[in-house]
Every structure is written in structure tokens, then in C-alpha cells.
Tab-separated table of C-alpha atoms in Angstrom:
chain	number	residue	atom	x	y	z
A	1	MET	CA	-9.855	-1.924	-24.220
A	2	SER	CA	-9.669	-5.986	-25.604
A	3	LEU	CA	-8.104	-6.213	-22.108
A	4	ILE	CA	-10.982	-5.183	-20.570
A	5	ARG	CA	-13.798	-6.891	-22.270
A	6	SER	CA	-11.793	-10.090	-22.249
A	7	ILE	CA	-11.862	-9.766	-18.413
A	8	LEU	CA	-15.637	-8.526	-19.041
A	9	HIS	CA	-16.463	-12.093	-20.457
A	10	LEU	CA	-14.534	-13.917	-18.593
A	11	LEU	CA	-16.560	-12.566	-15.764
A	12	VAL	CA	-20.239	-13.639	-17.239
A	13	LEU	CA	-18.836	-17.052	-17.600
A	14	VAL	CA	-18.344	-17.279	-14.165
A	15	VAL	CA	-20.934	-15.889	-12.801
A	16	THR	CA	-23.620	-17.627	-15.162
A	17	VAL	CA	-22.008	-21.157	-15.632
A	18	ILE	CA	-22.731	-21.331	-11.439
A	19	PRO	CA	-26.448	-21.263	-11.799
A	20	TYR	CA	-27.200	-22.757	-14.645
A	21	THR	CA	-24.335	-25.819	-13.629
A	22	PHE	CA	-27.171	-26.704	-10.782
A	23	GLY	CA	-29.791	-25.984	-13.079
A	24	VAL	CA	-28.345	-29.064	-15.498
A	25	LEU	CA	-27.612	-31.088	-12.440
A	26	LEU	CA	-31.515	-30.763	-10.773
A	27	VAL	CA	-32.737	-31.001	-14.089
A	28	ARG	CA	-31.079	-34.104	-14.874
A	29	ALA	CA	-31.332	-35.392	-11.149
A	30	LEU	CA	-35.210	-35.217	-11.087
A	31	THR	CA	-35.792	-36.359	-15.049
A	32	ARG	CA	-33.692	-38.537	-16.052
A	33	ASN	CA	-33.998	-36.973	-19.287
A	34	PRO	CA	-30.630	-36.070	-20.819
A	35	ASP	CA	-32.391	-33.850	-23.411
A	36	ALA	CA	-34.078	-31.747	-20.900
A	37	ALA	CA	-30.679	-31.222	-19.523
A	38	TYR	CA	-28.992	-30.470	-22.745
A	39	ARG	CA	-31.892	-27.728	-23.453
A	40	VAL	CA	-30.913	-25.731	-19.800
A	41	ALA	CA	-27.006	-26.404	-21.006
A	42	ARG	CA	-27.783	-24.879	-24.778
A	43	ALA	CA	-28.955	-21.561	-22.694
A	44	TRP	CA	-26.126	-20.910	-21.044
A	45	LEU	CA	-24.047	-21.536	-24.728
A	46	ARG	CA	-26.188	-18.775	-26.084
A	47	ILE	CA	-25.248	-16.390	-23.289
A	48	VAL	CA	-22.060	-17.036	-23.765
A	49	VAL	CA	-22.278	-16.476	-27.752
A	50	LEU	CA	-24.424	-13.339	-26.956
A	51	ALA	CA	-21.686	-12.227	-24.046
A	52	SER	CA	-19.179	-12.549	-26.711
A	53	ARG	CA	-21.158	-10.177	-29.084
A	54	TRP	CA	-21.948	-7.355	-26.618
A	55	VAL	CA	-19.020	-7.704	-24.183
A	56	LEU	CA	-16.558	-8.472	-26.793
A	57	GLY	CA	-17.725	-7.211	-30.378
A	58	ILE	CA	-17.787	-10.736	-31.937
A	59	ARG	CA	-20.217	-11.952	-34.144
A	60	PRO	CA	-20.670	-15.330	-36.088
A	61	GLN	CA	-21.521	-15.123	-39.694
A	62	ILE	CA	-22.605	-18.532	-40.811
A	63	GLU	CA	-23.113	-19.946	-44.477
A	64	GLY	CA	-24.706	-23.399	-45.627
A	65	LEU	CA	-27.172	-23.558	-42.992
A	66	GLN	CA	-29.887	-25.332	-45.782
A	67	ASN	CA	-26.984	-27.951	-46.266
A	68	LEU	CA	-27.564	-29.333	-42.442
A	69	PRO	CA	-29.600	-32.431	-43.116
A	70	LEU	CA	-32.521	-31.364	-41.227
A	71	HIS	CA	-35.179	-33.977	-42.479
A	72	ASP	CA	-32.758	-36.900	-42.165
A	73	PRO	CA	-34.436	-38.521	-39.244
A	74	ALA	CA	-30.973	-40.218	-38.312
A	75	GLY	CA	-27.949	-38.411	-36.601
A	76	ALA	CA	-24.771	-37.231	-38.992
A	77	VAL	CA	-21.510	-37.081	-37.928
A	78	LEU	CA	-20.212	-33.289	-38.303
A	79	LEU	CA	-16.481	-32.850	-38.653
A	80	ALA	CA	-15.395	-29.026	-37.373
A	81	LYS	CA	-12.168	-26.606	-37.917
A	82	HIS	CA	-10.823	-26.350	-34.502
A	83	GLN	CA	-9.507	-22.780	-34.066
A	84	SER	CA	-10.768	-21.640	-30.498
A	85	ALA	CA	-13.202	-22.298	-27.933
A	86	TYR	CA	-15.860	-20.053	-29.918
A	87	GLU	CA	-16.673	-22.994	-32.142
A	88	THR	CA	-17.751	-25.313	-28.770
A	89	PHE	CA	-20.012	-22.354	-27.905
A	90	LEU	CA	-21.647	-21.319	-30.831
A	91	LEU	CA	-22.210	-24.561	-32.049
A	92	PRO	CA	-24.601	-26.063	-29.686
A	93	ALA	CA	-26.266	-23.042	-29.234
A	94	MET	CA	-26.679	-22.595	-32.769
A	95	LEU	CA	-27.869	-26.120	-34.327
A	96	PRO	CA	-30.895	-27.038	-34.285
A	97	ARG	CA	-30.858	-30.354	-33.431
A	98	PRO	CA	-28.994	-31.686	-30.459
A	99	ILE	CA	-25.482	-32.447	-29.903
A	100	ALA	CA	-22.766	-34.252	-28.444
A	101	TYR	CA	-19.641	-33.472	-28.402
A	102	VAL	CA	-16.329	-36.364	-28.269
A	103	PHE	CA	-14.338	-34.690	-25.883
A	104	LYS	CA	-10.617	-35.805	-23.246
A	105	LYS	CA	-12.007	-36.911	-20.025
A	106	GLU	CA	-9.655	-34.177	-18.735
A	107	LEU	CA	-12.597	-31.495	-19.138
A	108	LEU	CA	-14.440	-33.105	-16.580
A	109	ALA	CA	-12.644	-32.137	-13.885
A	110	VAL	CA	-13.161	-28.125	-15.068
A	111	PRO	CA	-15.385	-26.775	-11.755
A	112	PHE	CA	-19.142	-26.479	-13.065
A	113	PHE	CA	-18.313	-26.270	-16.624
A	114	GLY	CA	-16.930	-30.271	-16.431
A	115	TRP	CA	-19.146	-31.047	-13.843
A	116	SER	CA	-22.478	-30.000	-16.589
A	117	ILE	CA	-20.965	-31.622	-19.262
A	118	GLY	CA	-20.276	-34.858	-17.929
A	119	SER	CA	-23.953	-35.037	-16.779
A	120	LEU	CA	-25.044	-34.462	-20.573
A	121	ASP	CA	-25.331	-37.861	-23.043
A	122	MET	CA	-22.001	-36.962	-24.508
A	123	ILE	CA	-18.975	-38.864	-25.265
A	124	HIS	CA	-15.882	-38.200	-23.023
A	125	ILE	CA	-12.700	-40.358	-23.925
A	126	ASP	CA	-8.666	-41.474	-22.333
A	127	ARG	CA	-7.038	-39.966	-25.213
A	128	ASP	CA	-3.935	-42.334	-23.201
A	129	LYS	CA	-5.702	-45.040	-24.238
A	130	PRO	CA	-6.950	-44.882	-27.837
A	131	THR	CA	-7.910	-47.973	-28.595
A	132	ARG	CA	-10.920	-48.427	-25.733
A	133	ALA	CA	-11.378	-45.070	-26.252
A	134	PHE	CA	-12.362	-45.119	-30.112
A	135	ALA	CA	-13.830	-48.537	-29.220
A	136	ARG	CA	-16.385	-46.143	-26.479
A	137	VAL	CA	-16.706	-43.398	-29.956
A	138	LEU	CA	-18.616	-46.511	-31.962
A	139	GLN	CA	-20.673	-47.705	-29.162
A	140	GLN	CA	-21.926	-44.687	-27.938
A	141	GLY	CA	-22.033	-43.182	-31.124
A	142	ARG	CA	-23.618	-45.409	-32.596
A	143	ARG	CA	-26.354	-45.111	-29.819
A	144	LEU	CA	-26.762	-40.909	-29.985
A	145	LEU	CA	-26.991	-40.988	-34.180
A	146	ALA	CA	-29.681	-43.731	-34.167
A	147	LYS	CA	-31.927	-41.119	-32.116
A	148	GLY	CA	-30.888	-38.320	-34.293
A	149	THR	CA	-28.422	-36.470	-32.329
A	150	TRP	CA	-25.841	-35.587	-34.289
A	151	VAL	CA	-22.057	-36.085	-33.349
A	152	ILE	CA	-19.311	-33.227	-33.905
A	153	MET	CA	-15.785	-34.358	-33.853
A	154	PHE	CA	-13.000	-32.116	-34.748
A	155	PRO	CA	-10.748	-34.322	-36.983
A	156	GLU	CA	-7.280	-32.640	-36.381
A	157	GLY	CA	-8.188	-33.610	-32.083
A	158	THR	CA	-6.818	-30.381	-30.882
A	159	ARG	CA	-6.652	-26.408	-31.613
A	160	VAL	CA	-4.808	-25.183	-33.791
A	161	PRO	CA	-3.746	-21.861	-35.145
A	162	ARG	CA	-4.911	-19.633	-37.586
A	163	GLY	CA	-3.337	-20.560	-40.573
A	164	ALA	CA	-2.462	-24.011	-39.875
A	165	GLN	CA	-3.238	-27.473	-40.784
A	166	GLY	CA	-3.393	-30.208	-38.339
A	167	GLU	CA	-3.399	-33.911	-38.937
A	168	TYR	CA	-6.649	-34.680	-40.132
A	169	LYS	CA	-7.367	-38.695	-38.351
A	170	SER	CA	-10.467	-40.676	-39.535
A	171	GLY	CA	-12.125	-41.638	-36.619
A	172	GLY	CA	-15.126	-39.393	-37.579
A	173	THR	CA	-15.549	-41.183	-40.993
A	174	ARG	CA	-15.024	-44.724	-39.553
A	175	LEU	CA	-17.962	-43.498	-36.983
A	176	ALA	CA	-20.213	-42.422	-39.690
A	177	ILE	CA	-19.230	-44.918	-42.523
A	178	ASP	CA	-20.133	-47.600	-39.093
A	179	ALA	CA	-23.300	-45.902	-38.318
A	180	GLY	CA	-24.358	-45.759	-41.819
A	181	VAL	CA	-24.597	-41.572	-41.799
A	182	PRO	CA	-23.136	-38.516	-43.568
A	183	VAL	CA	-20.720	-36.458	-42.509
A	184	VAL	CA	-21.410	-33.017	-43.273
A	185	PRO	CA	-17.645	-30.698	-43.550
A	186	ILE	CA	-17.654	-27.393	-41.283
A	187	ALA	CA	-14.880	-24.414	-42.218
A	188	VAL	CA	-14.705	-22.095	-38.812
A	189	ALA	CA	-12.121	-19.250	-39.106
A	190	SER	CA	-12.316	-18.334	-35.242
A	191	ALA	CA	-8.403	-17.697	-34.836
A	192	THR	CA	-9.035	-14.038	-36.245
A	193	VAL	CA	-10.737	-12.619	-33.421
A	194	TRP	CA	-10.461	-15.430	-30.675
A	195	PRO	CA	-6.466	-17.451	-31.061
A	196	PRO	CA	-6.172	-20.447	-29.835
A	197	LYS	CA	-4.839	-20.704	-25.949
A	198	ALA	CA	-5.718	-16.689	-25.868
A	199	PHE	CA	-6.781	-14.550	-23.266
A	200	VAL	CA	-7.118	-11.629	-25.230
A	201	LYS	CA	-10.361	-11.914	-27.827
A	202	ARG	CA	-10.583	-8.672	-30.736
A	203	PRO	CA	-13.710	-7.605	-32.168
A	204	GLY	CA	-14.968	-8.833	-35.606
A	205	VAL	CA	-16.303	-11.490	-37.481
A	206	VAL	CA	-16.078	-15.780	-36.955
A	207	ARG	CA	-16.867	-16.867	-40.853
A	208	MET	CA	-18.152	-20.451	-41.049
A	209	SER	CA	-19.381	-22.580	-43.685
A	210	ILE	CA	-21.005	-25.417	-43.499
A	211	GLY	CA	-20.802	-27.923	-46.403
A	212	ALA	CA	-22.944	-30.432	-47.771
A	213	PRO	CA	-23.240	-33.399	-46.193
A	214	ILE	CA	-20.879	-36.278	-47.602
A	215	ALA	CA	-22.407	-39.817	-48.188
A	216	SER	CA	-20.746	-42.413	-46.268
A	217	ALA	CA	-21.641	-45.654	-47.733
A	218	GLY	CA	-19.492	-47.194	-49.798
A	219	ARG	CA	-16.482	-45.510	-48.707
A	220	LYS	CA	-13.210	-46.405	-47.171
A	221	PRO	CA	-12.241	-44.056	-43.845
A	222	ASP	CA	-9.460	-42.533	-44.778
A	223	GLU	CA	-10.736	-41.516	-48.856
A	224	LEU	CA	-13.785	-39.500	-47.033
A	225	MET	CA	-11.777	-37.775	-44.584
A	226	ARG	CA	-9.218	-37.029	-47.372
A	227	GLU	CA	-12.237	-35.145	-49.159
A	228	VAL	CA	-13.380	-33.930	-45.834
A	229	GLU	CA	-10.077	-32.297	-45.305
A	230	ALA	CA	-9.380	-31.274	-48.875
A	231	TRP	CA	-13.196	-28.632	-48.770
A	232	ILE	CA	-12.249	-27.643	-45.217
A	233	GLU	CA	-8.859	-26.270	-46.094
A	234	ALA	CA	-10.095	-25.377	-49.029
A	235	GLU	CA	-12.748	-23.088	-47.238
A	236	MET	CA	-10.784	-22.241	-44.731
A	237	ARG	CA	-8.859	-20.507	-47.708
A	238	ARG	CA	-11.860	-19.073	-48.887
A	239	LEU	CA	-13.154	-17.178	-45.307
A	240	ASP	CA	-9.514	-16.355	-44.532
A	241	PRO	CA	-6.861	-15.724	-47.037
A	242	GLU	CA	-4.773	-13.585	-45.314
A	243	ALA	CA	-4.100	-16.115	-43.195
A	244	TYR	CA	-2.451	-18.416	-45.848
A	245	PRO	CA	0.358	-17.556	-48.058
A	246	ALA	CA	-0.416	-17.222	-51.548
A	247	ASP	CA	0.940	-19.984	-54.063
A	248	PRO	CA	4.034	-18.746	-55.583
A	249	ALA	CA	3.285	-21.056	-58.746
A	250	ALA	CA	-0.139	-19.255	-59.246
A	251	ALA	CA	1.732	-15.952	-58.803
A	252	ALA	CA	4.403	-16.384	-61.397
A	253	PRO	CA	4.411	-15.069	-64.542
A	254	SER	CA	2.857	-17.502	-67.001
A	255	GLY	CA	6.020	-16.079	-69.846
A	256	THR	CA	8.901	-14.855	-69.716
A	257	PRO	CA	9.845	-11.381	-71.158
A	258	SER	CA	10.081	-10.812	-74.996
């Protein structure tokens, strides 16, 4: 049944992405307004999330929405755990502010989906040229953050399996410090139902937790990223305790028998 549901969900994505891509491209060509094109793209992402609920049986459970800096006119850098494609659909669909992903340029070659995101006001980078890539992140990121856009980055760089921890890189905190905006850590336990790079998905709940904004003023990038990492990884263990082995020290008896 999960295989059949996954096939049907893929068909929904394929059938709907084509007209919405043309809609995004048309709106961008006629209005030259990236925000208008973003609203069209966001409507498609909401369809994807709804299809995930009704076809796959996957529903989100989100905590900490009150932590989002809605009253701050400046932007923020959102640093999220990345376990599957689900959160890349969910975050733009549910967040109340326009967002911009930092993503690898190879995605631009994906038919329809890549053409759509390529026309939006987001940041695509060449990972083979890290120095130029980071310069682009700073340049484009400052501009987007200045107009109130939230920039989303995955500090581990790629999707990580359930219960795993990648290397947290400080690019997101460097951007936040450079632009003078806070960072917002986000923990997402999506691999419980949507494993990375897996075609078959399982019904269930994706738990997401949004942390309080952390000010970047006066901080060092590596130090700030360590704080973000500590919060996300601790929160992942709370959201999905079955994915992480118990601490042997905590499980050991406190004394010896008499």
C-alpha cells in the first residue's frame, strides 16, 4: 500500500508541477515581480503538502511557531535539520514570510521544478567553487535579508539519515553576523516517514520544532554555529528518541550492589 501511495503522490507532483511552472514563468515575465512569482510557487508547494497528507498519510506537527521573528522587519537566517525533501516543501508552504533557499545549481537542470526555482529570488551556488559560492551567499543574502526575506540554509549541507549527525558548517552563521540578523534553529524529524533518497514513504507524523531566535551581534561564526548545533541535535533526540541510542553512562547503575 505504501508503494501505491508513493506512486500516486509522485503522479500528483508531476501533473501539477507543469502548469504551476508555466504560471511562475508567466507571472515573472509579465510583472518582473519575484514576490508575485513566489506566491504562485508557494501555492504549488501547499498542494504538495496537502497531497502528502491525503495520499501518503503524512501530516506535520509543528512546535514553536511563536518563536518566529514576525515583528522584526529585517530578515532572519533559518538553520534547519535536513532529512528529506519533505521539509523543503513544507517550510515555504507554512512560513508566513517569503523565504529564499540556498541551493546547489544542479537543481536548476531539473525539468519544470528547476526552471521554477531558477526564476525565483533565491540563491543558487556552485559547490565546486566554494570561495565564489560563499561570496554569492553573502552578496545575495544581504540583499534578501535587508528586504525582510528569511534565508533558509541546511548547515549539514545535505540530507542526513535518521539518527545521524552531519558536519555543521558555519556559512549560515557567517551570513547572519555579516547582515546583523538573528539565526533561528529548526529541528525536523522527517526521516521517520520520508527517508532520505527513498521512493517509498510511510504514513505518520513529521515533528518539527522551531527554536527561539539567537542574536548574532558580537558572536563568532563557529561559536554561534556550535550553539545552533547543540540545540538542534538535543531537540532531535526529544522529537525522535527511538532514532538515537541511549547514553550508556545514563543507563548504568549509580552504585554497586552490597
